[in-house]
Amino acid sequence: MDETPAWMQAEPKAPVDLQTDRPHGARVYDFLLGGKTNYAADREQAQKVLASIPAAAASARENRAFIHRAVRHLTAEHGIRQFLDIGTGIPTSPNLHEVAQAVAPSSRVVYADNDPIVLTHSRALHISSPEGATAYIQADATDPAGILESSELRDTLDLKQPVAITLCLLLHWLPEGYDAHGMVRTLLDAVPGGSALVITHVTKDFDERAGGIEEDFKDTGSTVRTRTRAEVARFFDGLELVEPGLRAPQKWRPEPVDIEAGDRAVVRDSDIPIWAGVALKPAA
């Protein structure tokens, strides 16, 4: 019997079209983080983003640092050992499973993304600790039922046990007119009490100029929608927000020394146009 994991056996049936002639959100984000998995169109788009949000690079770092703190908190303080990360983006170590498994080696993580370049780099997401497990799903966030029903998820996560669902810098990318709140509700309905929801979302609440990102992406085939604090808070309806509640990411349980975030002394509240929050689903 071939015990090789399915992800190692399966290869794309056709060459992946990376669409390098137009910008992709994951590659723009990679550029802002200082990565190298991006192309000229992505770098040009990143410059437009920087014109609207001068601290976009700092925002990317703060978002990533928040995710790591949230994962460590949920793993260490709430005993969560399963994560579903939708809108994964280009792998950059430490990835979510590396952060969780550093606290609890038995942690199990499923990643999902629809960007073709993430697929080409997805093998980096499968290097799990021996005690834990990881899987990758090539899937669209607008099909939460498909993600939940996928064999990769069912073989990796036990949906009868708590799962942390991470939707970080994802929801503002969903198509215009799509019911993003309904999508989140579908995911939450599939997991038991004790599960968690982690969200970061672009906003213009701190600085109206951040709304320029909506125009910046109009001609790229992608839709960006900023949301107010009240609109982001709706995603957490029926859940118990973890202190300090819905905050800018750099204000959510900051650590004295945060290598991921860089020099926080030069970051003002208005510089980071993101709301960030973590909440727990009450027991039934």
XYZ file of N, CA and C in Angstrom:
852
model
N 0.852 -1.201 0.000
C 0.000 0.000 0.000
C 0.882 1.243 0.000
N 0.589 2.169 -0.874
C 1.354 3.415 -0.948
C 0.889 4.353 0.155
N 1.774 4.608 1.148
C 1.413 5.470 2.263
C 1.850 6.911 2.033
N 2.272 7.229 0.832
C 2.657 8.602 0.524
C 1.438 9.500 0.634
N 1.553 10.643 1.364
C 0.395 11.538 1.487
C -0.152 11.946 0.130
N -1.465 12.139 0.068
C -2.107 12.463 -1.210
C -1.536 13.720 -1.836
N -1.162 14.715 -0.999
C -0.673 15.973 -1.572
C 0.650 15.780 -2.293
N 1.429 14.741 -1.889
C 2.695 14.477 -2.563
C 2.480 13.688 -3.846
N 1.398 12.901 -3.889
C 1.128 12.102 -5.072
C 0.514 12.946 -6.187
N -0.332 13.888 -5.802
C -1.088 14.653 -6.789
C -0.239 15.754 -7.392
N -0.272 15.873 -8.678
C 0.404 16.949 -9.393
C -0.621 17.670 -10.257
N -0.440 18.977 -10.489
C -1.373 19.681 -11.375
C -1.454 19.002 -12.730
N -2.663 18.884 -13.274
C -2.841 18.212 -14.554
C -2.387 19.069 -15.717
N -2.302 20.357 -15.498
C -1.870 21.270 -16.548
C -1.028 22.364 -15.917
N -0.183 23.021 -16.700
C 0.615 24.118 -16.144
C -0.287 25.162 -15.500
N 0.160 25.677 -14.354
C -0.625 26.675 -13.635
C -0.414 28.043 -14.275
N -1.522 28.693 -14.628
C -1.445 30.034 -15.197
C -1.330 31.032 -14.056
N -0.154 31.610 -13.875
C 0.093 32.521 -12.765
C -0.416 33.928 -13.036
N -0.830 34.193 -14.266
C -1.392 35.503 -14.621
C -0.480 36.626 -14.142
N 0.769 36.538 -14.552
C 1.763 37.508 -14.091
C 1.590 38.882 -14.715
N 0.704 38.987 -15.709
C 0.502 40.278 -16.366
C -0.447 41.178 -15.588
N -1.088 40.662 -14.545
C -1.965 41.490 -13.737
C -1.707 41.222 -12.257
N -1.942 42.215 -11.418
C -1.611 42.050 -9.996
C -2.541 41.090 -9.278
N -1.981 40.394 -8.312
C -2.743 39.511 -7.447
C -2.534 39.960 -6.014
N -3.619 39.943 -5.229
C -3.540 40.411 -3.851
C -2.465 39.720 -3.040
N -2.335 38.395 -3.204
C -1.351 37.652 -2.421
C 0.073 38.091 -2.754
N 0.307 38.399 -4.039
C 1.660 38.796 -4.433
C 1.949 40.237 -4.033
N 0.927 41.102 -4.071
C 1.104 42.479 -3.595
C 1.451 42.444 -2.107
N 0.735 41.620 -1.359
C 0.992 41.467 0.082
C 2.403 40.930 0.309
N 2.809 39.975 -0.517
C 4.160 39.425 -0.410
C 5.206 40.520 -0.614
N 4.984 41.399 -1.604
C 5.911 42.506 -1.847
C 5.977 43.430 -0.632
N 4.824 43.745 -0.055
C 4.785 44.640 1.095
C 5.501 44.043 2.304
N 5.528 42.717 2.374
C 6.241 42.043 3.462
C 7.729 41.907 3.174
N 8.154 42.366 1.980
C 9.552 42.240 1.623
C 9.892 40.927 0.942
N 8.861 40.191 0.484
C 9.090 38.910 -0.176
C 9.525 39.072 -1.623
N 9.812 37.943 -2.255
C 10.320 37.952 -3.626
C 9.405 37.212 -4.604
N 8.251 36.727 -4.117
C 7.332 36.004 -4.982
C 6.307 36.984 -5.550
N 6.778 37.879 -6.398
C 5.910 38.885 -7.002
C 6.515 39.329 -8.321
N 5.690 39.996 -9.138
C 6.099 40.374 -10.490
C 5.886 41.870 -10.689
N 6.262 42.345 -11.862
C 6.220 43.781 -12.133
C 4.826 44.360 -11.905
N 3.783 43.654 -12.367
C 2.424 44.152 -12.191
C 2.061 44.261 -10.710
N 2.558 43.316 -9.913
C 2.282 43.347 -8.476
C 3.010 44.514 -7.813
N 4.254 44.734 -8.221
C 5.024 45.823 -7.619
C 4.443 47.181 -8.002
N 3.958 47.304 -9.241
C 3.319 48.548 -9.669
C 2.055 48.796 -8.851
N 1.280 47.736 -8.638
C 0.067 47.873 -7.848
C 0.398 48.221 -6.400
N 1.456 47.638 -5.879
C 1.859 47.925 -4.502
C 2.186 49.400 -4.323
N 2.776 50.004 -5.349
C 3.085 51.427 -5.262
C 1.811 52.264 -5.194
N 0.763 51.823 -5.903
C -0.529 52.521 -5.826
C -1.109 52.394 -4.422
N -0.988 51.201 -3.850
C -1.482 50.982 -2.493
C -0.731 51.876 -1.511
N 0.586 51.972 -1.682
C 1.396 52.804 -0.794
C 1.031 54.281 -0.909
N 0.565 54.685 -2.090
C 0.140 56.077 -2.260
C -1.125 56.348 -1.449
N -2.024 55.347 -1.377
C -3.256 55.489 -0.599
C -3.017 55.234 0.886
N -2.149 54.254 1.163
C -1.861 53.859 2.540
C -0.346 53.887 2.718
N 0.238 55.019 3.081
C 1.698 55.118 3.179
C 2.330 54.070 4.094
N 1.592 53.644 5.104
C 2.129 52.646 6.032
C 1.678 51.235 5.662
N 1.439 50.977 4.371
C 0.943 49.657 3.950
C 1.912 48.540 4.319
N 3.208 48.798 4.182
C 4.191 47.759 4.524
C 4.158 47.481 6.025
N 4.078 48.535 6.826
C 3.959 48.351 8.269
C 2.657 47.647 8.614
N 1.592 47.944 7.866
C 0.302 47.294 8.093
C 0.394 45.796 7.840
N 1.095 45.420 6.775
C 1.272 44.001 6.472
C 2.028 43.302 7.597
N 3.057 43.949 8.106
C 3.829 43.351 9.202
C 2.996 43.244 10.473
N 2.228 44.301 10.777
C 1.398 44.269 11.983
C 0.307 43.209 11.874
N -0.252 43.050 10.682
C -1.260 42.019 10.475
C -0.675 40.642 10.745
N 0.487 40.394 10.196
C 1.143 39.096 10.372
C 1.504 38.854 11.842
N 2.006 39.899 12.501
C 2.360 39.759 13.908
C 1.123 39.469 14.756
N 0.010 40.124 14.425
C -1.239 39.866 15.141
C -1.668 38.414 14.980
N -1.621 37.895 13.753
C -2.017 36.503 13.512
C -1.214 35.562 14.394
N 0.082 35.793 14.469
C 0.935 34.913 15.270
C 0.576 35.004 16.750
N 0.312 36.216 17.236
C -0.064 36.352 18.648
C -1.410 35.678 18.914
N -2.352 35.852 17.986
C -3.674 35.253 18.161
C -3.588 33.727 18.184
N -2.792 33.166 17.281
C -2.643 31.706 17.223
C -1.985 31.188 18.495
N -0.939 31.873 18.951
C -0.293 31.445 20.192
C -1.266 31.526 21.368
N -2.064 32.592 21.404
C -3.022 32.754 22.504
C -4.068 31.651 22.485
N -4.638 31.377 21.330
C -5.677 30.350 21.238
C -5.127 28.972 21.560
N -3.896 28.723 21.166
C -3.282 27.419 21.424
C -2.918 27.265 22.895
N -2.271 28.289 23.446
C -1.768 28.179 24.813
C -2.848 28.396 25.863
N -3.747 29.365 25.625
C -4.707 29.750 26.660
C -6.066 29.080 26.520
N -6.426 28.658 25.315
C -7.757 28.079 25.106
C -7.711 26.630 24.630
N -6.516 26.095 24.498
C -6.369 24.671 24.183
C -6.801 24.270 22.797
N -6.908 25.228 21.878
C -7.324 24.885 20.515
C -6.166 24.215 19.786
N -6.477 23.132 19.107
C -5.452 22.338 18.414
C -5.756 22.172 16.923
N -6.809 22.850 16.443
C -7.178 22.739 15.033
C -7.426 24.132 14.463
N -6.930 24.345 13.247
C -7.063 25.639 12.599
C -7.470 25.454 11.144
N -8.378 26.315 10.697
C -8.758 26.390 9.285
C -8.431 27.800 8.823
N -7.419 27.929 7.979
C -6.926 29.228 7.524
C -7.350 29.444 6.077
N -8.295 30.350 5.855
C -8.814 30.606 4.509
C -8.268 31.936 4.002
N -7.746 31.911 2.779
C -7.056 33.083 2.255
C -5.620 33.093 2.731
N -4.993 31.948 2.625
C -3.677 31.705 3.210
C -2.604 32.657 2.702
N -2.585 32.886 1.404
C -1.518 33.697 0.837
C -0.253 32.894 0.598
N 0.752 33.562 0.078
C 2.028 32.910 -0.239
C 2.724 32.499 1.055
N 3.134 31.242 1.180
C 3.775 30.794 2.415
C 5.011 31.615 2.762
N 5.058 32.038 4.012
C 6.209 32.763 4.547
C 6.455 32.253 5.958
N 7.601 31.669 6.187
C 7.903 31.106 7.503
C 8.175 32.219 8.517
N 7.666 32.069 9.755
C 6.871 30.937 10.234
C 5.420 31.025 9.771
N 4.961 29.918 9.173
C 3.567 29.815 8.759
C 2.702 29.503 9.980
N 1.386 29.564 9.795
C 0.475 29.399 10.925
C 0.715 28.081 11.646
N 0.904 26.992 10.906
C 1.080 25.704 11.585
C 2.381 25.663 12.380
N 3.399 26.388 11.909
C 4.656 26.425 12.648
C 4.486 27.161 13.970
N 3.686 28.224 13.964
C 3.425 28.977 15.183
C 2.635 28.119 16.170
N 1.569 27.480 15.681
C 0.736 26.646 16.556
C 1.513 25.450 17.084
N 2.264 24.786 16.213
C 2.979 23.580 16.627
C 4.174 23.882 17.523
N 4.647 25.123 17.517
C 5.699 25.500 18.461
C 5.169 25.495 19.891
N 3.861 25.744 20.028
C 3.206 25.711 21.343
C 2.676 24.313 21.625
N 2.003 23.729 20.643
C 1.402 22.404 20.788
C 1.711 21.596 19.536
N 2.708 20.734 19.575
C 3.131 19.986 18.380
C 2.030 19.176 17.715
N 0.963 18.841 18.458
C -0.105 18.021 17.885
C -1.113 18.849 17.085
N -0.885 20.147 16.945
C -1.836 21.007 16.229
C -1.987 20.573 14.778
N -3.216 20.712 14.278
C -3.554 20.311 12.908
C -4.123 21.525 12.176
N -3.630 21.759 10.963
C -3.981 22.981 10.242
C -4.367 22.657 8.805
N -5.480 23.220 8.355
C -5.883 23.138 6.948
C -5.829 24.547 6.368
N -5.140 24.692 5.253
C -5.034 25.949 4.535
C -5.919 25.897 3.290
N -6.529 27.035 2.943
C -7.329 27.108 1.721
C -7.082 28.439 1.028
N -6.883 28.385 -0.292
C -6.689 29.597 -1.082
C -7.025 29.266 -2.521
N -7.406 30.288 -3.295
C -7.720 30.053 -4.708
C -6.704 30.675 -5.643
N -5.657 31.299 -5.105
C -4.649 31.954 -5.938
C -3.717 30.899 -6.522
N -3.531 30.879 -7.853
C -2.688 29.843 -8.450
C -1.257 29.859 -7.958
N -0.723 31.025 -7.611
C 0.668 31.046 -7.160
C 0.809 30.450 -5.764
N -0.251 30.524 -4.964
C -0.211 29.888 -3.652
C -0.150 28.374 -3.834
N -0.895 27.866 -4.815
C -0.856 26.436 -5.114
C 0.558 25.985 -5.460
N 1.268 26.780 -6.261
C 2.610 26.366 -6.678
C 3.587 26.327 -5.506
N 3.287 27.063 -4.450
C 4.180 27.090 -3.281
C 3.609 26.325 -2.101
N 2.502 25.624 -2.309
C 1.778 25.044 -1.184
C 2.524 23.921 -0.475
N 3.525 23.342 -1.121
C 4.257 22.258 -0.455
C 4.908 22.728 0.845
N 5.248 24.025 0.909
C 5.842 24.560 2.141
C 4.866 24.484 3.310
N 3.581 24.367 3.001
C 2.570 24.323 4.047
C 2.335 22.914 4.574
N 3.040 21.950 4.013
C 2.821 20.554 4.409
C 3.926 20.011 5.302
N 4.864 20.860 5.663
C 5.980 20.391 6.491
C 5.555 20.505 7.946
N 4.838 19.493 8.402
C 4.256 19.488 9.737
C 5.178 18.805 10.734
N 4.915 19.054 12.006
C 5.572 18.265 13.043
C 5.058 16.833 12.943
N 5.822 15.845 13.399
C 5.359 14.453 13.332
C 4.060 14.228 14.097
N 3.865 14.981 15.187
C 2.671 14.780 16.011
C 1.424 15.416 15.414
N 1.602 16.444 14.586
C 0.473 17.174 14.023
C 0.224 16.803 12.571
N -0.504 17.686 11.891
C -0.809 17.434 10.481
C -1.191 18.750 9.816
N -0.963 18.820 8.497
C -1.402 19.955 7.703
C -1.970 19.449 6.382
N -2.789 20.295 5.762
C -3.327 19.989 4.436
C -3.595 21.303 3.725
N -3.647 21.247 2.389
C -3.911 22.434 1.587
C -5.056 22.147 0.632
N -6.000 23.091 0.537
C -7.137 22.973 -0.367
C -7.078 24.113 -1.366
N -7.105 23.794 -2.643
C -7.242 24.829 -3.670
C -8.732 25.106 -3.790
N -9.187 26.204 -3.183
C -10.625 26.445 -3.105
C -10.898 27.931 -2.975
N -12.136 28.304 -3.301
C -12.544 29.694 -3.251
C -13.294 29.965 -1.952
N -12.983 31.085 -1.319
C -13.629 31.437 -0.060
C -15.133 31.612 -0.208
N -15.597 31.907 -1.434
C -17.029 32.088 -1.648
C -17.781 30.760 -1.691
N -17.069 29.658 -1.515
C -17.697 28.338 -1.467
C -17.351 27.669 -0.139
N -17.829 28.230 0.972
C -17.472 27.650 2.269
C -17.944 26.213 2.432
N -19.088 25.881 1.835
C -19.575 24.502 1.941
C -18.609 23.541 1.266
N -18.073 23.946 0.115
C -17.105 23.097 -0.578
C -15.855 22.881 0.238
N -15.408 23.935 0.929
C -14.226 23.802 1.794
C -14.524 22.833 2.924
N -15.657 22.998 3.558
C -16.015 22.158 4.704
C -16.213 20.700 4.315
N -16.650 20.476 3.081
C -16.928 19.099 2.642
C -15.738 18.434 1.970
N -14.645 19.156 1.807
C -13.495 18.599 1.088
C -12.872 17.439 1.850
N -12.351 16.486 1.108
C -11.724 15.326 1.743
C -10.474 15.729 2.513
N -9.763 16.746 2.010
C -8.551 17.183 2.703
C -8.886 17.683 4.109
N -9.966 18.455 4.212
C -10.356 18.952 5.525
C -10.860 17.817 6.400
N -11.725 16.972 5.843
C -12.311 15.895 6.641
C -11.262 14.896 7.123
N -10.191 14.732 6.340
C -9.132 13.798 6.730
C -8.166 14.411 7.744
N -8.238 15.733 7.919
C -7.256 16.411 8.775
C -7.867 16.948 10.063
N -9.068 17.510 9.964
C -9.712 18.111 11.128
C -10.914 17.291 11.582
N -11.158 17.330 12.873
C -12.345 16.716 13.461
C -13.300 17.853 13.811
N -14.356 18.004 13.028
C -15.273 19.119 13.223
C -16.174 18.954 14.443
N -15.985 17.882 15.176
C -16.691 17.739 16.450
C -15.886 18.350 17.592
N -14.635 18.714 17.284
C -13.749 19.350 18.251
C -13.513 20.807 17.840
N -13.159 21.687 18.790
C -12.989 23.111 18.477
C -11.991 23.370 17.339
N -12.358 24.326 16.505
C -11.528 24.741 15.371
C -11.439 26.269 15.394
N -10.254 26.786 15.205
C -10.093 28.231 15.027
C -10.117 28.528 13.536
N -11.043 29.389 13.119
C -11.179 29.789 11.715
C -10.506 31.146 11.558
N -9.496 31.217 10.718
C -8.769 32.472 10.531
C -9.065 33.033 9.142
N -9.569 34.268 9.128
C -9.942 34.964 7.891
C -9.256 36.329 7.927
N -7.973 36.335 7.685
C -7.179 37.538 7.889
C -6.871 38.249 6.576
N -7.262 39.514 6.504
C -7.163 40.320 5.287
C -7.747 39.563 4.094
N -8.868 38.928 4.315
C -9.562 38.168 3.269
C -10.908 38.775 2.900
N -11.715 39.101 3.889
C -13.121 39.401 3.644
C -13.334 40.630 2.769
N -12.402 41.568 2.788
C -12.578 42.755 1.936
C -12.330 42.455 0.462
N -11.817 41.254 0.137
C -11.583 40.859 -1.261
C -12.785 40.175 -1.892
N -13.772 39.800 -1.106
C -14.893 39.031 -1.650
C -15.697 39.877 -2.636
N -16.273 39.252 -3.651
C -16.926 39.998 -4.744
C -18.040 40.918 -4.260
N -18.223 41.998 -4.981
C -19.284 42.939 -4.663
C -20.639 42.235 -4.723
N -21.439 42.436 -3.719
C -22.752 41.810 -3.660
C -22.759 40.450 -2.980
N -21.567 39.887 -2.731
C -21.499 38.577 -2.065
C -21.791 38.756 -0.573
N -22.502 37.792 -0.006
C -22.882 37.855 1.409
C -21.733 37.344 2.273
N -20.801 38.233 2.604
C -19.636 37.844 3.394
C -20.032 37.411 4.799
N -21.020 38.098 5.385
C -21.452 37.714 6.728
C -22.095 36.328 6.719
N -22.833 36.008 5.658
C -23.409 34.677 5.533
C -22.354 33.606 5.378
N -21.298 33.934 4.661
C -20.188 32.986 4.479
C -19.546 32.645 5.827
N -19.324 33.679 6.644
C -18.726 33.450 7.962
C -19.669 32.630 8.827
N -20.960 32.911 8.735
C -21.931 32.153 9.524
C -21.949 30.679 9.122
N -21.829 30.396 7.830
C -21.782 29.006 7.369
C -20.608 28.272 8.003
N -19.459 28.913 8.052
C -18.269 28.303 8.649
C -18.473 28.073 10.147
N -19.018 29.068 10.837
C -19.201 28.947 12.283
C -20.240 27.893 12.642
N -21.260 27.758 11.808
C -22.293 26.758 12.079
C -21.748 25.334 12.000
N -20.614 25.172 11.335
C -20.053 23.831 11.135
C -19.122 23.391 12.254
N -18.817 24.305 13.188
C -17.860 23.967 14.252
C -18.538 24.091 15.615
N -18.043 23.374 16.613
C -18.719 23.338 17.916
C -18.350 24.512 18.816
N -19.025 24.585 19.961
C -18.672 25.563 20.976
C -17.221 25.379 21.394
N -16.573 26.488 21.731
C -15.149 26.442 22.049
C -14.281 26.754 20.854
N -14.905 26.808 19.665
C -14.167 27.194 18.456
C -13.928 28.699 18.478
N -13.113 29.175 17.537
C -12.745 30.593 17.531
C -12.812 31.158 16.122
N -12.973 32.468 16.058
C -12.948 33.199 14.791
C -11.908 34.310 14.925
N -11.004 34.360 13.945
C -9.951 35.377 13.919
C -10.093 36.161 12.621
N -10.241 37.481 12.727
C -10.456 38.306 11.537
C -9.572 39.544 11.598
N -9.001 39.891 10.449
C -8.479 41.239 10.238
C -9.123 41.765 8.960
N -9.395 43.082 8.949
C -10.162 43.658 7.840
C -9.736 45.103 7.619
N -9.539 45.479 6.361
C -9.171 46.848 6.019
C -10.333 47.803 6.304
N -10.006 48.981 6.813
C -11.011 49.988 7.142
C -10.486 51.377 6.804
N -11.392 52.317 6.648
C -10.989 53.713 6.522
C -11.423 54.513 7.743
N -11.765 53.795 8.820
C -12.176 54.459 10.058
C -11.070 55.330 10.635
N -9.825 54.887 10.505
C -8.713 55.618 11.101
C -8.218 56.752 10.199
N -8.376 56.560 8.896
C -7.873 57.548 7.939
C -8.656 57.367 6.637
N -9.387 58.390 6.239
C -10.213 58.312 5.034
C -9.398 57.961 3.791
N -8.117 58.324 3.787
C -7.292 58.055 2.610
C -7.205 56.564 2.308
N -7.368 55.734 3.338
C -7.288 54.288 3.130
C -8.382 53.799 2.194
N -9.464 54.566 2.073
C -10.514 54.185 1.142
C -10.063 54.189 -0.294
N -8.932 54.836 -0.571
C -8.393 54.852 -1.924
C -8.042 53.485 -2.454
N -7.850 52.511 -1.556
C -7.510 51.159 -2.002
C -8.652 50.554 -2.817
N -9.888 50.990 -2.553
C -11.022 50.491 -3.328
C -10.892 50.894 -4.795
N -10.458 52.130 -5.037
C -10.243 52.595 -6.410
C -8.995 51.970 -7.017
N -7.974 51.781 -6.199
C -6.694 51.266 -6.696
C -6.847 49.923 -7.414
N -7.794 49.088 -6.949
C -7.919 47.742 -7.496
C -9.053 47.600 -8.509
N -9.780 48.687 -8.777
C -10.948 48.585 -9.650
C -10.609 48.062 -11.037
N -9.471 48.463 -11.570
C -9.113 48.078 -12.937
C -8.317 46.779 -13.013
N -8.183 46.074 -11.895
C -7.355 44.867 -11.866
C -8.185 43.593 -11.951
N -9.507 43.738 -11.926
C -10.352 42.550 -11.900
C -10.656 42.093 -10.490
N -10.127 42.800 -9.481
C -10.382 42.467 -8.080
C -11.217 43.569 -7.438
N -12.046 43.173 -6.506
C -12.869 44.117 -5.763
C -12.341 44.225 -4.341
N -12.220 45.444 -3.840
C -11.843 45.655 -2.449
C -12.924 46.510 -1.801
N -13.390 46.067 -0.645
C -14.403 46.826 0.082
C -13.947 47.031 1.522
N -13.698 48.280 1.888
C -13.399 48.568 3.283
C -14.692 48.481 4.089
N -14.570 48.216 5.380
C -15.738 48.175 6.256
C -15.477 48.969 7.531
N -16.550 49.483 8.101
C -16.469 50.222 9.355
C -16.332 49.247 10.523
N -16.046 49.795 11.689
C -15.938 48.959 12.875
C -17.242 48.200 13.121
N -18.375 48.877 12.965
C -19.669 48.229 13.192
C -19.885 47.076 12.211
N -19.474 47.270 10.958
C -19.652 46.215 9.957
C -18.745 45.027 10.244
N -17.531 45.295 10.688
C -16.622 44.193 11.038
C -17.124 43.489 12.288
N -17.638 44.254 13.253
C -18.148 43.656 14.488
C -19.275 42.667 14.215
N -20.044 42.905 13.153
C -21.155 41.994 12.814
C -20.681 40.580 12.536
N -19.445 40.438 12.051
C -18.929 39.091 11.789
C -18.832 38.286 13.085
N -18.750 38.986 14.216
C -18.585 38.321 15.508
C -19.904 38.192 16.273
N -21.026 38.488 15.623
C -22.319 38.374 16.296
C -22.505 36.981 16.887
N -22.937 36.933 18.137
C -23.193 35.659 18.799
C -21.965 35.019 19.406
N -20.808 35.658 19.226
C -19.556 35.137 19.771
C -19.108 35.991 20.951
N -18.135 35.478 21.688
C -17.584 36.201 22.839
C -16.199 36.721 22.465
N -16.096 38.044 22.287
C -14.819 38.633 21.899
C -13.784 38.444 23.001
N -12.604 38.041 22.599
C -11.480 37.920 23.528
C -10.927 39.324 23.770
N -10.633 39.629 25.026
C -10.058 40.941 25.341
C -8.737 41.131 24.596
N -8.494 42.337 24.074
C -9.171 43.607 24.319
C -10.266 43.946 23.311
N -10.865 42.948 22.674
C -11.950 43.198 21.743
C -11.461 43.546 20.353
N -12.257 44.311 19.643
C -11.943 44.680 18.263
C -11.058 45.924 18.288
N -9.814 45.751 17.860
C -8.834 46.821 17.954
C -7.991 46.865 16.690
N -7.172 47.927 16.567
C -6.137 47.914 15.542
C -5.172 46.782 15.903
N -4.597 46.089 14.913
C -3.824 44.884 15.225
C -2.660 45.106 16.188
N -2.010 46.254 16.090
C -0.873 46.506 16.967
C -1.288 46.734 18.413
N -2.620 46.934 18.632
C -3.137 47.148 19.982
C -3.718 45.875 20.594
N -3.739 44.784 19.815
C -4.314 43.535 20.315
C -3.210 42.720 20.997
N -3.221 42.741 22.326
C -2.257 41.988 23.132
C -0.821 42.142 22.620
N -0.333 43.377 22.498
C 1.031 43.572 21.990
C 2.060 42.954 22.924
N 3.142 42.505 22.355
C 4.232 41.924 23.122
C 5.374 42.931 23.203
N 6.122 42.946 24.312
C 7.195 43.935 24.482
C 8.185 43.965 23.320
N 8.537 42.783 22.835
C 9.441 42.688 21.690
C 8.748 41.851 20.631
N 8.484 42.442 19.500
C 7.775 41.748 18.430
C 8.588 41.875 17.153
N 9.403 40.869 16.872
C 10.296 40.912 15.718
C 9.506 41.044 14.424
N 8.344 40.379 14.361
C 7.543 40.409 13.142
C 7.076 41.826 12.809
N 6.696 42.583 13.837
C 6.113 43.892 13.605
C 7.155 44.963 13.315
N 8.364 44.767 13.791
C 9.394 45.779 13.572
C 9.304 46.881 14.613
N 9.750 48.077 14.258
C 9.819 49.193 15.198
C 8.438 49.827 15.362
N 7.730 49.453 16.434
C 6.376 49.937 16.634
C 6.362 51.382 17.140
N 7.506 51.898 17.567
C 7.546 53.249 18.114
C 7.146 54.293 17.079
N 7.326 53.988 15.799
C 7.018 54.966 14.760
C 5.634 54.743 14.163
N 4.861 53.791 14.684
C 3.537 53.479 14.150
C 2.462 54.164 14.982
N 1.716 55.066 14.361
C 0.590 55.711 15.022
C -0.671 54.873 14.798
N -1.669 55.097 15.643
C -2.925 54.364 15.492
C -3.500 54.541 14.091
N -3.413 55.762 13.565
C -4.011 56.052 12.263
C -3.218 55.466 11.099
N -2.019 54.942 11.382
C -1.179 54.417 10.302
C -1.635 53.043 9.814
N -2.288 52.291 10.666
C -2.632 50.893 10.351
C -4.142 50.806 10.138
N -4.615 50.833 8.894
C -6.058 50.886 8.620
C -6.712 49.505 8.653
N -6.592 48.856 9.792
C -7.083 47.483 9.926
C -7.784 47.318 11.272
N -8.915 46.624 11.255
C -9.538 46.146 12.484
C -9.143 44.688 12.677
N -8.887 44.309 13.914
C -8.468 42.940 14.224
C -9.218 42.454 15.459
N -9.648 41.203 15.414
C -10.360 40.661 16.564
C -10.320 39.147 16.614
N -10.508 38.635 17.810
C -10.577 37.185 18.068
C -11.793 36.952 18.957
N -12.575 35.950 18.620
C -13.765 35.651 19.433
C -13.951 34.145 19.546
N -14.626 33.749 20.603
C -14.899 32.337 20.872
C -16.390 32.046 20.717
N -16.697 30.874 20.165
C -18.083 30.433 20.039
C -18.503 29.800 21.369
N -19.586 30.304 21.955
C -20.029 29.748 23.240
C -20.440 28.282 23.100
N -20.359 27.585 24.220
C -20.846 26.207 24.235
C -22.350 26.192 24.022
N -22.823 25.169 23.354
C -24.270 25.082 23.063
C -25.066 24.940 24.357
